[in-house]
Amino acid sequence: MRLVIGSDHAGWSLKGAIVDHIRKLGHEVVDVGSHDDQPVDFPDVARAVAAKIVAGEVERGIMVCGTGVGASIAANKMKGIRAAVCHDVHSAHQSVEHDDVNVMCIGAQIVGPWLATDLITAYLQARFAVEDEDFRRRVEKLHAMDAEA
C-alpha cells in the first residue's frame, strides 16, 4: 500500500518511528512534512496529506500532532477525507472496517512508539467491510454529506 504521512512539530519525534514501522511492513511512505521540530501549522500539513489522498496518489494517510485532535479536525475539512483520532487498536481497525476512514490521526503526546506501531498495524491491515449493507449505506450518507458541503 502507498501511504502519505504528515506531522506538525509536536508529532515530528514520533513520526520517524511510524515511518520505519510502515516500511518494515512492506508499504511505501510519502512524507509531506514536517521534517524537523520547528513550529509549523497542522492545518497546512493536513491539507498536504489530504491532497495526496484526494488526488489518488496514495490509498490512505496518517497525521501525527500533539493530540491527534487538531489534525483530525483539519483533515476532515477537506472533501473526500474521513479522518479519525485513534489511540486504541480497536478504533484503529474498526474506523476503517465500519467507516472507511482514510486518515488516521495519532497524538504523539498521548501514545508512544510502542502503541503507535500497534495502531499502525491494525489500521493498515483493516479493510472496509463492503459486504455489510449497513456500513455501505452509512458511508454513502457520509459521501452525500461531503458533496453537500
PDB file of C-alpha atoms in Angstrom:
ATOM      1  CA  MET A   1       0.000   0.000   0.000  1.00  0.00           C
ATOM      2  CA  ARG A   2       1.172   3.546  -0.709  1.00  0.00           C
ATOM      3  CA  LEU A   3       0.601   5.938   2.201  1.00  0.00           C
ATOM      4  CA  VAL A   4       1.118   9.588   2.986  1.00  0.00           C
ATOM      5  CA  ILE A   5       2.242  10.784   6.407  1.00  0.00           C
ATOM      6  CA  GLY A   6       2.444  14.232   7.881  1.00  0.00           C
ATOM      7  CA  SER A   7       3.092  15.768  11.267  1.00  0.00           C
ATOM      8  CA  ASP A   8       3.365  19.084  12.941  1.00  0.00           C
ATOM      9  CA  HIS A   9       6.306  19.891  15.222  1.00  0.00           C
ATOM     10  CA  ALA A  10       4.593  18.169  18.188  1.00  0.00           C
ATOM     11  CA  GLY A  11       4.287  14.922  16.227  1.00  0.00           C
ATOM     12  CA  TRP A  12       7.635  15.065  14.463  1.00  0.00           C
ATOM     13  CA  SER A  13       9.552  12.972  17.005  1.00  0.00           C
ATOM     14  CA  LEU A  14       7.053  10.078  16.797  1.00  0.00           C
ATOM     15  CA  LYS A  15       6.729  10.235  13.022  1.00  0.00           C
ATOM     16  CA  GLY A  16      10.173   8.686  12.423  1.00  0.00           C
ATOM     17  CA  ALA A  17       9.297   5.537  14.363  1.00  0.00           C
ATOM     18  CA  ILE A  18       5.995   5.298  12.490  1.00  0.00           C
ATOM     19  CA  VAL A  19       7.656   5.639   9.081  1.00  0.00           C
ATOM     20  CA  ASP A  20      10.205   2.957   9.987  1.00  0.00           C
ATOM     21  CA  HIS A  21       7.428   0.601  11.079  1.00  0.00           C
ATOM     22  CA  ILE A  22       5.369   1.186   7.920  1.00  0.00           C
ATOM     23  CA  ARG A  23       8.380   0.424   5.735  1.00  0.00           C
ATOM     24  CA  LYS A  24       9.141  -2.740   7.739  1.00  0.00           C
ATOM     25  CA  LEU A  25       5.585  -3.855   6.985  1.00  0.00           C
ATOM     26  CA  GLY A  26       6.413  -3.502   3.279  1.00  0.00           C
ATOM     27  CA  HIS A  27       4.483  -0.332   2.490  1.00  0.00           C
ATOM     28  CA  GLU A  28       5.634   2.804   0.689  1.00  0.00           C
ATOM     29  CA  VAL A  29       5.518   6.131   2.534  1.00  0.00           C
ATOM     30  CA  VAL A  30       5.291   9.658   1.127  1.00  0.00           C
ATOM     31  CA  ASP A  31       6.337  12.148   3.824  1.00  0.00           C
ATOM     32  CA  VAL A  32       4.867  15.639   3.361  1.00  0.00           C
ATOM     33  CA  GLY A  33       6.479  17.126   6.470  1.00  0.00           C
ATOM     34  CA  SER A  34       7.228  18.428   8.936  1.00  0.00           C
ATOM     35  CA  HIS A  35      10.866  17.461   8.680  1.00  0.00           C
ATOM     36  CA  ASP A  36      12.115  18.907  11.962  1.00  0.00           C
ATOM     37  CA  ASP A  37      10.885  20.180  15.313  1.00  0.00           C
ATOM     38  CA  GLN A  38      10.426  23.796  14.203  1.00  0.00           C
ATOM     39  CA  PRO A  39       6.882  25.160  14.672  1.00  0.00           C
ATOM     40  CA  VAL A  40       4.505  24.513  11.775  1.00  0.00           C
ATOM     41  CA  ASP A  41       0.737  24.837  11.492  1.00  0.00           C
ATOM     42  CA  PHE A  42      -1.011  21.450  11.476  1.00  0.00           C
ATOM     43  CA  PRO A  43      -3.776  22.607   9.075  1.00  0.00           C
ATOM     44  CA  ASP A  44      -1.141  23.150   6.378  1.00  0.00           C
ATOM     45  CA  VAL A  45       0.241  19.644   6.817  1.00  0.00           C
ATOM     46  CA  ALA A  46      -3.258  18.111   6.983  1.00  0.00           C
ATOM     47  CA  ARG A  47      -4.080  19.832   3.679  1.00  0.00           C
ATOM     48  CA  ALA A  48      -0.949  18.286   2.100  1.00  0.00           C
ATOM     49  CA  VAL A  49      -1.881  14.814   3.407  1.00  0.00           C
ATOM     50  CA  ALA A  50      -5.463  15.159   2.190  1.00  0.00           C
ATOM     51  CA  ALA A  51      -4.387  16.416  -1.236  1.00  0.00           C
ATOM     52  CA  LYS A  52      -2.372  13.248  -1.882  1.00  0.00           C
ATOM     53  CA  ILE A  53      -5.352  11.055  -0.975  1.00  0.00           C
ATOM     54  CA  VAL A  54      -7.927  13.036  -2.945  1.00  0.00           C
ATOM     55  CA  ALA A  55      -5.624  13.072  -5.994  1.00  0.00           C
ATOM     56  CA  GLY A  56      -5.388   9.282  -5.830  1.00  0.00           C
ATOM     57  CA  GLU A  57      -1.614   9.323  -5.349  1.00  0.00           C
ATOM     58  CA  VAL A  58      -1.922   7.266  -2.146  1.00  0.00           C
ATOM     59  CA  GLU A  59      -4.508   4.976  -0.632  1.00  0.00           C
ATOM     60  CA  ARG A  60      -4.518   6.247   2.959  1.00  0.00           C
ATOM     61  CA  GLY A  61      -2.896   8.794   5.229  1.00  0.00           C
ATOM     62  CA  ILE A  62      -1.581   9.244   8.736  1.00  0.00           C
ATOM     63  CA  MET A  63      -1.333  12.516  10.644  1.00  0.00           C
ATOM     64  CA  VAL A  64       0.658  12.926  13.847  1.00  0.00           C
ATOM     65  CA  CYS A  65       0.262  16.008  16.023  1.00  0.00           C
ATOM     66  CA  GLY A  66       0.226  16.604  19.771  1.00  0.00           C
ATOM     67  CA  THR A  67      -3.175  15.047  20.500  1.00  0.00           C
ATOM     68  CA  GLY A  68      -4.399  13.988  17.067  1.00  0.00           C
ATOM     69  CA  VAL A  69      -7.468  16.183  17.514  1.00  0.00           C
ATOM     70  CA  GLY A  70      -6.326  19.229  15.552  1.00  0.00           C
ATOM     71  CA  ALA A  71      -5.060  17.045  12.724  1.00  0.00           C
ATOM     72  CA  SER A  72      -8.407  15.245  12.586  1.00  0.00           C
ATOM     73  CA  ILE A  73     -10.398  18.467  12.513  1.00  0.00           C
ATOM     74  CA  ALA A  74      -8.208  19.921   9.764  1.00  0.00           C
ATOM     75  CA  ALA A  75      -8.190  16.777   7.617  1.00  0.00           C
ATOM     76  CA  ASN A  76     -11.967  16.414   7.868  1.00  0.00           C
ATOM     77  CA  LYS A  77     -12.389  19.895   6.384  1.00  0.00           C
ATOM     78  CA  MET A  78     -11.166  18.515   3.056  1.00  0.00           C
ATOM     79  CA  LYS A  79     -13.688  16.922   0.679  1.00  0.00           C
ATOM     80  CA  GLY A  80     -13.206  13.199   0.328  1.00  0.00           C
ATOM     81  CA  ILE A  81     -11.471  12.768   3.676  1.00  0.00           C
ATOM     82  CA  ARG A  82     -12.734  10.761   6.619  1.00  0.00           C
ATOM     83  CA  ALA A  83     -10.254  11.199   9.452  1.00  0.00           C
ATOM     84  CA  ALA A  84     -10.399   9.735  12.939  1.00  0.00           C
ATOM     85  CA  VAL A  85      -8.310  10.035  16.077  1.00  0.00           C
ATOM     86  CA  CYS A  86      -7.209   6.524  17.041  1.00  0.00           C
ATOM     87  CA  HIS A  87      -5.482   5.920  20.337  1.00  0.00           C
ATOM     88  CA  ASP A  88      -6.570   2.298  20.776  1.00  0.00           C
ATOM     89  CA  VAL A  89      -6.219  -0.716  18.500  1.00  0.00           C
ATOM     90  CA  HIS A  90      -9.963  -1.322  18.260  1.00  0.00           C
ATOM     91  CA  SER A  91     -10.637   2.177  16.896  1.00  0.00           C
ATOM     92  CA  ALA A  92      -7.678   1.891  14.538  1.00  0.00           C
ATOM     93  CA  HIS A  93      -9.143  -1.085  12.695  1.00  0.00           C
ATOM     94  CA  GLN A  94     -12.869  -0.508  13.228  1.00  0.00           C
ATOM     95  CA  SER A  95     -12.721   3.048  11.852  1.00  0.00           C
ATOM     96  CA  VAL A  96     -11.634   1.539   8.531  1.00  0.00           C
ATOM     97  CA  GLU A  97     -13.857  -1.552   8.653  1.00  0.00           C
ATOM     98  CA  HIS A  98     -17.073   0.324   9.540  1.00  0.00           C
ATOM     99  CA  ASP A  99     -16.494   3.928   8.415  1.00  0.00           C
ATOM    100  CA  ASP A 100     -13.962   3.607   5.582  1.00  0.00           C
ATOM    101  CA  VAL A 101     -11.620   6.071   7.297  1.00  0.00           C
ATOM    102  CA  ASN A 102      -8.764   7.159   5.046  1.00  0.00           C
ATOM    103  CA  VAL A 103      -6.725   9.249   7.517  1.00  0.00           C
ATOM    104  CA  MET A 104      -5.738   8.025  10.958  1.00  0.00           C
ATOM    105  CA  CYS A 105      -4.661  10.727  13.393  1.00  0.00           C
ATOM    106  CA  ILE A 106      -2.399   9.978  16.342  1.00  0.00           C
ATOM    107  CA  GLY A 107      -1.360  12.185  19.243  1.00  0.00           C
ATOM    108  CA  ALA A 108       2.355  11.973  19.980  1.00  0.00           C
ATOM    109  CA  GLN A 109       1.705  13.427  23.450  1.00  0.00           C
ATOM    110  CA  ILE A 110      -0.835  10.657  24.089  1.00  0.00           C
ATOM    111  CA  VAL A 111       0.774   7.494  22.689  1.00  0.00           C
ATOM    112  CA  GLY A 112       4.372   6.402  22.468  1.00  0.00           C
ATOM    113  CA  PRO A 113       6.204   4.493  19.728  1.00  0.00           C
ATOM    114  CA  TRP A 114       5.243   1.044  21.037  1.00  0.00           C
ATOM    115  CA  LEU A 115       1.485   1.680  20.945  1.00  0.00           C
ATOM    116  CA  ALA A 116       1.779   3.713  17.733  1.00  0.00           C
ATOM    117  CA  THR A 117       3.206   0.698  15.904  1.00  0.00           C
ATOM    118  CA  ASP A 118       0.277  -1.455  17.076  1.00  0.00           C
ATOM    119  CA  LEU A 119      -2.162   1.236  15.923  1.00  0.00           C
ATOM    120  CA  ILE A 120      -0.490   1.483  12.521  1.00  0.00           C
ATOM    121  CA  THR A 121      -0.532  -2.292  12.047  1.00  0.00           C
ATOM    122  CA  ALA A 122      -4.236  -2.501  12.907  1.00  0.00           C
ATOM    123  CA  TYR A 123      -5.072   0.448  10.625  1.00  0.00           C
ATOM    124  CA  LEU A 124      -3.140  -0.920   7.650  1.00  0.00           C
ATOM    125  CA  GLN A 125      -4.488  -4.471   7.982  1.00  0.00           C
ATOM    126  CA  ALA A 126      -8.107  -3.289   8.131  1.00  0.00           C
ATOM    127  CA  ARG A 127     -10.357  -3.228   5.077  1.00  0.00           C
ATOM    128  CA  PHE A 128     -13.743  -1.594   4.657  1.00  0.00           C
ATOM    129  CA  ALA A 129     -16.451  -4.244   5.176  1.00  0.00           C
ATOM    130  CA  VAL A 130     -18.164  -3.718   1.805  1.00  0.00           C
ATOM    131  CA  GLU A 131     -20.218  -6.888   2.304  1.00  0.00           C
ATOM    132  CA  ASP A 132     -22.107  -5.242   5.183  1.00  0.00           C
ATOM    133  CA  GLU A 133     -25.100  -3.331   3.826  1.00  0.00           C
ATOM    134  CA  ASP A 134     -25.375  -1.147   6.952  1.00  0.00           C
ATOM    135  CA  PHE A 135     -21.775   0.058   6.676  1.00  0.00           C
ATOM    136  CA  ARG A 136     -22.122   0.728   2.940  1.00  0.00           C
ATOM    137  CA  ARG A 137     -25.336   2.701   3.479  1.00  0.00           C
ATOM    138  CA  ARG A 138     -23.795   4.814   6.243  1.00  0.00           C
ATOM    139  CA  VAL A 139     -20.643   5.590   4.288  1.00  0.00           C
ATOM    140  CA  GLU A 140     -22.768   6.546   1.275  1.00  0.00           C
ATOM    141  CA  LYS A 141     -24.560   9.025   3.541  1.00  0.00           C
ATOM    142  CA  LEU A 142     -21.172  10.434   4.515  1.00  0.00           C
ATOM    143  CA  HIS A 143     -20.321  10.812   0.823  1.00  0.00           C
ATOM    144  CA  ALA A 144     -23.615  12.651   0.281  1.00  0.00           C
ATOM    145  CA  MET A 145     -22.914  14.982   3.217  1.00  0.00           C
ATOM    146  CA  ASP A 146     -19.466  15.634   1.789  1.00  0.00           C
ATOM    147  CA  ALA A 147     -20.974  16.550  -1.587  1.00  0.00           C
ATOM    148  CA  GLU A 148     -23.387  18.994   0.074  1.00  0.00           C
ATOM    149  CA  ALA A 149     -20.634  20.931   1.843  1.00  0.00           C
TER     150      ALA A 149
END
